Amino acid sequence: LGNYGRMLHDPIFWLTLKNSAAWVVFSVSIQFVLGFLAALLLNAEFKGRAFLRTLNLLPWVIPGVVVGLVWEYLYQPNYGPINDLLRRAGLLSVPVAWLSEPSLAMAAVVGANIWRGIPFFTIMILAGLQAIPDDVYEAATVDGAGATQRFWSITLPMLRPIIVVATATRIIWTFNYADLIFVMTGGGPANATQITSSYTLLTAYTDLDFGYAATLSVVLLVFLLVFTAGYLKFTKGVESVSG
């Protein structure tokens, strides 16, 4: 019980909750939008589609630690490709320490996480798009529905169960996903990228304070259970379109 009282008065814990919210909201929302657009593109008929579908999986199949190391190199201020390209384009005059500036570090790790998570939404939504019968679109076209009307009246409603499950799953994974943060920033600088899951692991295996880490884990579990229940209730879960 003392650990729960300590948690309530722990400023780093409340900071990690705020960071976790930013980490999840920006990562998942942008992943969803870009993944949806990629799925629409890969669902169309064009030459080289099979190759692009395979290439789309690349960020997802690479281990998270490797992704973190690659992006840490890309963000490197002195010889990293991102700074080099920006300087060549005339957008930077001096190198930017993306992972060392508290105001930029979270955006940097979110960018890496977005790149890695896009394929998940692409695959899920693409599977849903291919499951929609063609005769539904044909009937709508015969009735005079345009492309925009077909998208809002057929595509989105029939994809809703997949979107609900995929989004809920990705939110939970992202909230617990600390690999990139461990590798790229270690939660720094000055806890600017510290999220609750990484703070829990550091408390257990760096500070060796297993009691307090267990308390943080229990609170994290309860929070995710409450969120998932509320999210599924708000979105009406995976009920059928007709329901």
PDB file of C-alpha atoms in Angstrom:
ATOM      1  CA  LEU A   1       0.000   0.000   0.000  1.00  0.00           C
ATOM      2  CA  GLY A   2       2.927   2.297   0.658  1.00  0.00           C
ATOM      3  CA  ASN A   3       4.011   1.865  -2.948  1.00  0.00           C
ATOM      4  CA  TYR A   4       0.613   3.059  -4.185  1.00  0.00           C
ATOM      5  CA  GLY A   5       0.894   6.140  -1.984  1.00  0.00           C
ATOM      6  CA  ARG A   6       4.388   6.716  -3.315  1.00  0.00           C
ATOM      7  CA  MET A   7       3.097   6.441  -6.874  1.00  0.00           C
ATOM      8  CA  LEU A   8       0.451   9.116  -6.306  1.00  0.00           C
ATOM      9  CA  HIS A   9       3.163  11.540  -5.195  1.00  0.00           C
ATOM     10  CA  ASP A  10       5.679  10.519  -7.859  1.00  0.00           C
ATOM     11  CA  PRO A  11       6.036  13.370 -10.413  1.00  0.00           C
ATOM     12  CA  ILE A  12       7.862  11.099 -12.859  1.00  0.00           C
ATOM     13  CA  PHE A  13       4.908   8.676 -12.895  1.00  0.00           C
ATOM     14  CA  TRP A  14       2.479  11.454 -13.834  1.00  0.00           C
ATOM     15  CA  LEU A  15       4.929  12.702 -16.457  1.00  0.00           C
ATOM     16  CA  THR A  16       5.127   9.207 -17.960  1.00  0.00           C
ATOM     17  CA  LEU A  17       1.332   9.069 -18.213  1.00  0.00           C
ATOM     18  CA  LYS A  18       1.352  12.351 -20.123  1.00  0.00           C
ATOM     19  CA  ASN A  19       4.160  11.098 -22.351  1.00  0.00           C
ATOM     20  CA  SER A  20       2.345   7.800 -22.883  1.00  0.00           C
ATOM     21  CA  ALA A  21      -0.766   9.634 -24.042  1.00  0.00           C
ATOM     22  CA  ALA A  22       1.241  11.622 -26.613  1.00  0.00           C
ATOM     23  CA  TRP A  23       3.164   8.495 -27.646  1.00  0.00           C
ATOM     24  CA  VAL A  24      -0.040   6.515 -28.248  1.00  0.00           C
ATOM     25  CA  VAL A  25      -2.281   9.211 -29.745  1.00  0.00           C
ATOM     26  CA  PHE A  26       0.188  10.512 -32.325  1.00  0.00           C
ATOM     27  CA  SER A  27       1.662   7.113 -33.177  1.00  0.00           C
ATOM     28  CA  VAL A  28      -1.603   5.227 -33.643  1.00  0.00           C
ATOM     29  CA  SER A  29      -3.592   7.998 -35.333  1.00  0.00           C
ATOM     30  CA  ILE A  30      -0.930   8.674 -37.981  1.00  0.00           C
ATOM     31  CA  GLN A  31      -0.246   4.959 -38.424  1.00  0.00           C
ATOM     32  CA  PHE A  32      -3.949   4.405 -39.055  1.00  0.00           C
ATOM     33  CA  VAL A  33      -4.308   7.204 -41.601  1.00  0.00           C
ATOM     34  CA  LEU A  34      -1.182   6.249 -43.545  1.00  0.00           C
ATOM     35  CA  GLY A  35      -1.957   2.534 -43.267  1.00  0.00           C
ATOM     36  CA  PHE A  36      -5.495   3.133 -44.576  1.00  0.00           C
ATOM     37  CA  LEU A  37      -4.161   5.083 -47.563  1.00  0.00           C
ATOM     38  CA  ALA A  38      -1.567   2.389 -48.254  1.00  0.00           C
ATOM     39  CA  ALA A  39      -4.252  -0.316 -48.090  1.00  0.00           C
ATOM     40  CA  LEU A  40      -6.432   1.559 -50.587  1.00  0.00           C
ATOM     41  CA  LEU A  41      -3.444   1.859 -52.905  1.00  0.00           C
ATOM     42  CA  LEU A  42      -2.427  -1.793 -52.610  1.00  0.00           C
ATOM     43  CA  ASN A  43      -6.025  -2.896 -53.157  1.00  0.00           C
ATOM     44  CA  ALA A  44      -6.025  -1.343 -56.637  1.00  0.00           C
ATOM     45  CA  GLU A  45      -4.873  -3.206 -59.731  1.00  0.00           C
ATOM     46  CA  PHE A  46      -1.499  -2.052 -61.058  1.00  0.00           C
ATOM     47  CA  LYS A  47       1.804  -3.508 -62.199  1.00  0.00           C
ATOM     48  CA  GLY A  48       4.191  -4.313 -59.375  1.00  0.00           C
ATOM     49  CA  ARG A  49       1.476  -4.553 -56.728  1.00  0.00           C
ATOM     50  CA  ALA A  50       2.765  -7.878 -55.386  1.00  0.00           C
ATOM     51  CA  PHE A  51       6.261  -6.423 -54.920  1.00  0.00           C
ATOM     52  CA  LEU A  52       4.915  -3.381 -53.066  1.00  0.00           C
ATOM     53  CA  ARG A  53       2.773  -5.586 -50.827  1.00  0.00           C
ATOM     54  CA  THR A  54       5.885  -7.538 -49.881  1.00  0.00           C
ATOM     55  CA  LEU A  55       7.936  -4.367 -49.395  1.00  0.00           C
ATOM     56  CA  ASN A  56       5.212  -2.979 -47.137  1.00  0.00           C
ATOM     57  CA  LEU A  57       5.939  -5.749 -44.616  1.00  0.00           C
ATOM     58  CA  LEU A  58       9.594  -4.787 -44.206  1.00  0.00           C
ATOM     59  CA  PRO A  59       9.228  -2.347 -41.266  1.00  0.00           C
ATOM     60  CA  TRP A  60       6.987  -4.821 -39.428  1.00  0.00           C
ATOM     61  CA  VAL A  61       9.219  -7.907 -39.724  1.00  0.00           C
ATOM     62  CA  ILE A  62      12.408  -6.130 -38.611  1.00  0.00           C
ATOM     63  CA  PRO A  63      12.988  -6.584 -34.841  1.00  0.00           C
ATOM     64  CA  GLY A  64      12.189  -3.503 -32.785  1.00  0.00           C
ATOM     65  CA  VAL A  65      15.731  -3.207 -31.430  1.00  0.00           C
ATOM     66  CA  VAL A  66      17.135  -3.147 -34.974  1.00  0.00           C
ATOM     67  CA  VAL A  67      14.580  -0.502 -35.976  1.00  0.00           C
ATOM     68  CA  GLY A  68      15.670   1.604 -32.994  1.00  0.00           C
ATOM     69  CA  LEU A  69      19.344   1.318 -33.926  1.00  0.00           C
ATOM     70  CA  VAL A  70      18.646   2.239 -37.561  1.00  0.00           C
ATOM     71  CA  TRP A  71      16.594   5.302 -36.647  1.00  0.00           C
ATOM     72  CA  GLU A  72      19.118   6.341 -34.001  1.00  0.00           C
ATOM     73  CA  TYR A  73      21.693   6.433 -36.817  1.00  0.00           C
ATOM     74  CA  LEU A  74      19.307   8.344 -39.114  1.00  0.00           C
ATOM     75  CA  TYR A  75      18.788  10.987 -36.409  1.00  0.00           C
ATOM     76  CA  GLN A  76      22.496  11.275 -35.552  1.00  0.00           C
ATOM     77  CA  PRO A  77      23.281  15.036 -35.535  1.00  0.00           C
ATOM     78  CA  ASN A  78      26.774  14.965 -37.121  1.00  0.00           C
ATOM     79  CA  TYR A  79      26.622  12.247 -39.785  1.00  0.00           C
ATOM     80  CA  GLY A  80      22.974  11.171 -39.838  1.00  0.00           C
ATOM     81  CA  PRO A  81      21.217  11.142 -43.234  1.00  0.00           C
ATOM     82  CA  ILE A  82      18.224  13.193 -42.009  1.00  0.00           C
ATOM     83  CA  ASN A  83      20.314  16.204 -40.989  1.00  0.00           C
ATOM     84  CA  ASP A  84      22.440  15.829 -44.117  1.00  0.00           C
ATOM     85  CA  LEU A  85      19.404  15.852 -46.424  1.00  0.00           C
ATOM     86  CA  LEU A  86      17.864  18.825 -44.621  1.00  0.00           C
ATOM     87  CA  ARG A  87      21.113  20.797 -44.874  1.00  0.00           C
ATOM     88  CA  ARG A  88      21.434  19.982 -48.576  1.00  0.00           C
ATOM     89  CA  ALA A  89      17.860  21.154 -49.085  1.00  0.00           C
ATOM     90  CA  GLY A  90      18.651  24.427 -47.322  1.00  0.00           C
ATOM     91  CA  LEU A  91      16.227  23.743 -44.482  1.00  0.00           C
ATOM     92  CA  LEU A  92      18.941  23.538 -41.802  1.00  0.00           C
ATOM     93  CA  SER A  93      21.994  25.689 -41.193  1.00  0.00           C
ATOM     94  CA  VAL A  94      23.286  23.813 -38.130  1.00  0.00           C
ATOM     95  CA  PRO A  95      22.845  20.139 -37.169  1.00  0.00           C
ATOM     96  CA  VAL A  96      19.869  19.281 -34.982  1.00  0.00           C
ATOM     97  CA  ALA A  97      20.287  16.839 -32.093  1.00  0.00           C
ATOM     98  CA  TRP A  98      16.896  15.210 -32.567  1.00  0.00           C
ATOM     99  CA  LEU A  99      17.239  12.730 -29.706  1.00  0.00           C
ATOM    100  CA  SER A 100      19.001  15.074 -27.273  1.00  0.00           C
ATOM    101  CA  GLU A 101      16.583  18.006 -27.359  1.00  0.00           C
ATOM    102  CA  PRO A 102      13.685  17.537 -24.912  1.00  0.00           C
ATOM    103  CA  SER A 103      11.343  19.421 -27.242  1.00  0.00           C
ATOM    104  CA  LEU A 104      12.182  17.192 -30.225  1.00  0.00           C
ATOM    105  CA  ALA A 105      12.950  13.775 -28.764  1.00  0.00           C
ATOM    106  CA  MET A 106       9.339  12.560 -28.422  1.00  0.00           C
ATOM    107  CA  ALA A 107       8.498  13.604 -31.980  1.00  0.00           C
ATOM    108  CA  ALA A 108      11.599  11.762 -33.183  1.00  0.00           C
ATOM    109  CA  VAL A 109      10.761   8.453 -31.513  1.00  0.00           C
ATOM    110  CA  VAL A 110       7.109   8.779 -32.555  1.00  0.00           C
ATOM    111  CA  GLY A 111       8.287   9.176 -36.152  1.00  0.00           C
ATOM    112  CA  ALA A 112      10.249   5.928 -35.911  1.00  0.00           C
ATOM    113  CA  ASN A 113       7.281   4.158 -34.331  1.00  0.00           C
ATOM    114  CA  ILE A 114       4.949   5.417 -37.065  1.00  0.00           C
ATOM    115  CA  TRP A 115       7.227   3.956 -39.731  1.00  0.00           C
ATOM    116  CA  ARG A 116       7.266   0.594 -37.985  1.00  0.00           C
ATOM    117  CA  GLY A 117       3.521   0.418 -37.300  1.00  0.00           C
ATOM    118  CA  ILE A 118       2.065   1.411 -40.683  1.00  0.00           C
ATOM    119  CA  PRO A 119       2.252  -2.152 -42.118  1.00  0.00           C
ATOM    120  CA  PHE A 120       0.018  -3.503 -39.342  1.00  0.00           C
ATOM    121  CA  PHE A 121      -2.890  -1.270 -40.320  1.00  0.00           C
ATOM    122  CA  THR A 122      -2.154  -1.754 -44.013  1.00  0.00           C
ATOM    123  CA  ILE A 123      -2.379  -5.536 -43.745  1.00  0.00           C
ATOM    124  CA  MET A 124      -5.496  -5.533 -41.575  1.00  0.00           C
ATOM    125  CA  ILE A 125      -7.413  -3.013 -43.668  1.00  0.00           C
ATOM    126  CA  LEU A 126      -6.288  -4.563 -46.956  1.00  0.00           C
ATOM    127  CA  ALA A 127      -7.642  -7.920 -45.791  1.00  0.00           C
ATOM    128  CA  GLY A 128     -10.942  -6.228 -44.960  1.00  0.00           C
ATOM    129  CA  LEU A 129     -11.101  -4.486 -48.336  1.00  0.00           C
ATOM    130  CA  GLN A 130     -10.587  -7.747 -50.191  1.00  0.00           C
ATOM    131  CA  ALA A 131     -13.338  -9.396 -48.170  1.00  0.00           C
ATOM    132  CA  ILE A 132     -15.957  -6.903 -49.392  1.00  0.00           C
ATOM    133  CA  PRO A 133     -17.894  -8.523 -52.281  1.00  0.00           C
ATOM    134  CA  ASP A 134     -17.546  -6.812 -55.653  1.00  0.00           C
ATOM    135  CA  ASP A 135     -21.261  -7.154 -56.345  1.00  0.00           C
ATOM    136  CA  VAL A 136     -22.001  -4.722 -53.507  1.00  0.00           C
ATOM    137  CA  TYR A 137     -20.000  -2.020 -55.273  1.00  0.00           C
ATOM    138  CA  GLU A 138     -21.516  -2.969 -58.631  1.00  0.00           C
ATOM    139  CA  ALA A 139     -25.055  -2.634 -57.250  1.00  0.00           C
ATOM    140  CA  ALA A 140     -24.209   0.753 -55.737  1.00  0.00           C
ATOM    141  CA  THR A 141     -22.732   1.914 -59.037  1.00  0.00           C
ATOM    142  CA  VAL A 142     -25.868   0.840 -60.903  1.00  0.00           C
ATOM    143  CA  ASP A 143     -27.931   2.827 -58.390  1.00  0.00           C
ATOM    144  CA  GLY A 144     -25.890   5.913 -59.281  1.00  0.00           C
ATOM    145  CA  ALA A 145     -23.534   6.077 -56.268  1.00  0.00           C
ATOM    146  CA  GLY A 146     -20.240   7.813 -56.978  1.00  0.00           C
ATOM    147  CA  ALA A 147     -16.824   6.831 -55.655  1.00  0.00           C
ATOM    148  CA  THR A 148     -17.157   9.061 -52.579  1.00  0.00           C
ATOM    149  CA  GLN A 149     -20.623   7.744 -51.764  1.00  0.00           C
ATOM    150  CA  ARG A 150     -19.433   4.138 -52.133  1.00  0.00           C
ATOM    151  CA  PHE A 151     -16.532   4.815 -49.784  1.00  0.00           C
ATOM    152  CA  TRP A 152     -18.672   6.369 -47.022  1.00  0.00           C
ATOM    153  CA  SER A 153     -21.700   4.098 -47.419  1.00  0.00           C
ATOM    154  CA  ILE A 154     -20.044   0.751 -48.157  1.00  0.00           C
ATOM    155  CA  THR A 155     -16.299   0.657 -47.527  1.00  0.00           C
ATOM    156  CA  LEU A 156     -16.123   2.344 -44.120  1.00  0.00           C
ATOM    157  CA  PRO A 157     -19.191   0.626 -42.580  1.00  0.00           C
ATOM    158  CA  MET A 158     -18.024  -2.809 -43.690  1.00  0.00           C
ATOM    159  CA  LEU A 159     -14.508  -2.143 -42.437  1.00  0.00           C
ATOM    160  CA  ARG A 160     -15.679  -0.890 -39.035  1.00  0.00           C
ATOM    161  CA  PRO A 161     -15.250  -4.197 -37.140  1.00  0.00           C
ATOM    162  CA  ILE A 162     -11.700  -4.567 -38.452  1.00  0.00           C
ATOM    163  CA  ILE A 163     -10.878  -0.926 -37.701  1.00  0.00           C
ATOM    164  CA  VAL A 164     -12.170  -1.266 -34.131  1.00  0.00           C
ATOM    165  CA  VAL A 165     -10.160  -4.411 -33.394  1.00  0.00           C
ATOM    166  CA  ALA A 166      -7.012  -3.225 -35.165  1.00  0.00           C
ATOM    167  CA  THR A 167      -7.063   0.174 -33.456  1.00  0.00           C
ATOM    168  CA  ALA A 168      -7.717  -1.245 -29.983  1.00  0.00           C
ATOM    169  CA  THR A 169      -4.975  -3.835 -30.428  1.00  0.00           C
ATOM    170  CA  ARG A 170      -2.496  -1.276 -31.688  1.00  0.00           C
ATOM    171  CA  ILE A 171      -3.260   1.159 -28.860  1.00  0.00           C
ATOM    172  CA  ILE A 172      -2.577  -1.554 -26.267  1.00  0.00           C
ATOM    173  CA  TRP A 173       0.617  -2.653 -28.008  1.00  0.00           C
ATOM    174  CA  THR A 174       1.883   0.908 -28.367  1.00  0.00           C
ATOM    175  CA  PHE A 175       1.152   1.749 -24.736  1.00  0.00           C
ATOM    176  CA  ASN A 176       3.280  -1.257 -23.698  1.00  0.00           C
ATOM    177  CA  TYR A 177       5.898  -0.906 -26.436  1.00  0.00           C
ATOM    178  CA  ALA A 178       9.161   0.393 -25.001  1.00  0.00           C
ATOM    179  CA  ASP A 179      11.792  -1.155 -27.332  1.00  0.00           C
ATOM    180  CA  LEU A 180      12.331   1.925 -29.488  1.00  0.00           C
ATOM    181  CA  ILE A 181      12.501   4.253 -26.501  1.00  0.00           C
ATOM    182  CA  PHE A 182      14.999   2.020 -24.680  1.00  0.00           C
ATOM    183  CA  VAL A 183      17.295   1.836 -27.696  1.00  0.00           C
ATOM    184  CA  MET A 184      16.961   5.397 -29.010  1.00  0.00           C
ATOM    185  CA  THR A 185      16.752   7.559 -25.877  1.00  0.00           C
ATOM    186  CA  GLY A 186      16.570   5.395 -22.754  1.00  0.00           C
ATOM    187  CA  GLY A 187      13.642   7.568 -21.679  1.00  0.00           C
ATOM    188  CA  GLY A 188      15.640  10.798 -21.885  1.00  0.00           C
ATOM    189  CA  PRO A 189      16.551  13.505 -22.214  1.00  0.00           C
ATOM    190  CA  ALA A 190      15.264  14.544 -18.777  1.00  0.00           C
ATOM    191  CA  ASN A 191      12.459  11.923 -19.024  1.00  0.00           C
ATOM    192  CA  ALA A 192      11.067  13.678 -22.110  1.00  0.00           C
ATOM    193  CA  THR A 193      10.411  10.307 -23.793  1.00  0.00           C
ATOM    194  CA  GLN A 194       9.827   8.232 -20.681  1.00  0.00           C
ATOM    195  CA  ILE A 195       6.535   6.334 -20.922  1.00  0.00           C
ATOM    196  CA  THR A 196       4.919   4.294 -18.173  1.00  0.00           C
ATOM    197  CA  SER A 197       6.008   0.906 -19.513  1.00  0.00           C
ATOM    198  CA  SER A 198       9.656   1.963 -19.920  1.00  0.00           C
ATOM    199  CA  TYR A 199       9.586   3.604 -16.477  1.00  0.00           C
ATOM    200  CA  THR A 200       8.300   0.340 -14.988  1.00  0.00           C
ATOM    201  CA  LEU A 201      11.073  -1.706 -16.598  1.00  0.00           C
ATOM    202  CA  LEU A 202      13.784   0.761 -15.573  1.00  0.00           C
ATOM    203  CA  THR A 203      12.454   0.791 -12.012  1.00  0.00           C
ATOM    204  CA  ALA A 204      12.626  -3.011 -11.865  1.00  0.00           C
ATOM    205  CA  TYR A 205      15.836  -3.822 -13.699  1.00  0.00           C
ATOM    206  CA  THR A 206      17.935  -0.673 -13.277  1.00  0.00           C
ATOM    207  CA  ASP A 207      16.882   0.538  -9.829  1.00  0.00           C
ATOM    208  CA  LEU A 208      16.047  -3.041  -8.699  1.00  0.00           C
ATOM    209  CA  ASP A 209      12.946  -1.691  -6.967  1.00  0.00           C
ATOM    210  CA  PHE A 210      10.705  -4.637  -7.824  1.00  0.00           C
ATOM    211  CA  GLY A 211       7.979  -3.707  -5.361  1.00  0.00           C
ATOM    212  CA  TYR A 212       7.367  -0.292  -6.857  1.00  0.00           C
ATOM    213  CA  ALA A 213       7.700  -1.704 -10.375  1.00  0.00           C
ATOM    214  CA  ALA A 214       5.026  -4.284  -9.559  1.00  0.00           C
ATOM    215  CA  THR A 215       2.752  -1.479  -8.348  1.00  0.00           C
ATOM    216  CA  LEU A 216       3.255   0.401 -11.608  1.00  0.00           C
ATOM    217  CA  SER A 217       2.514  -2.785 -13.538  1.00  0.00           C
ATOM    218  CA  VAL A 218      -0.756  -3.370 -11.712  1.00  0.00           C
ATOM    219  CA  VAL A 219      -1.879   0.216 -12.302  1.00  0.00           C
ATOM    220  CA  LEU A 220      -0.925  -0.073 -15.970  1.00  0.00           C
ATOM    221  CA  LEU A 221      -2.949  -3.294 -16.272  1.00  0.00           C
ATOM    222  CA  VAL A 222      -6.013  -1.749 -14.660  1.00  0.00           C
ATOM    223  CA  PHE A 223      -5.748   1.348 -16.840  1.00  0.00           C
ATOM    224  CA  LEU A 224      -5.578  -0.707 -20.029  1.00  0.00           C
ATOM    225  CA  LEU A 225      -8.498  -2.914 -18.971  1.00  0.00           C
ATOM    226  CA  VAL A 226     -10.665   0.122 -18.229  1.00  0.00           C
ATOM    227  CA  PHE A 227      -9.633   1.780 -21.474  1.00  0.00           C
ATOM    228  CA  THR A 228     -10.318  -1.329 -23.565  1.00  0.00           C
ATOM    229  CA  ALA A 229     -13.739  -1.860 -21.996  1.00  0.00           C
ATOM    230  CA  GLY A 230     -14.659   1.797 -22.524  1.00  0.00           C
ATOM    231  CA  TYR A 231     -13.333   1.813 -26.076  1.00  0.00           C
ATOM    232  CA  LEU A 232     -15.253  -1.303 -27.089  1.00  0.00           C
ATOM    233  CA  LYS A 233     -18.407   0.022 -25.460  1.00  0.00           C
ATOM    234  CA  PHE A 234     -18.058   3.384 -27.230  1.00  0.00           C
ATOM    235  CA  THR A 235     -17.394   1.781 -30.614  1.00  0.00           C
ATOM    236  CA  LYS A 236     -19.948  -1.025 -30.011  1.00  0.00           C
ATOM    237  CA  GLY A 237     -17.193  -3.590 -30.385  1.00  0.00           C
ATOM    238  CA  VAL A 238     -17.227  -5.829 -33.421  1.00  0.00           C
ATOM    239  CA  GLU A 239     -20.970  -5.989 -33.998  1.00  0.00           C
ATOM    240  CA  SER A 240     -21.999  -6.585 -37.561  1.00  0.00           C
ATOM    241  CA  VAL A 241     -22.862  -3.694 -39.850  1.00  0.00           C
ATOM    242  CA  SER A 242     -26.514  -4.723 -39.915  1.00  0.00           C
ATOM    243  CA  GLY A 243     -26.572  -4.867 -36.124  1.00  0.00           C
TER     244      GLY A 243
END
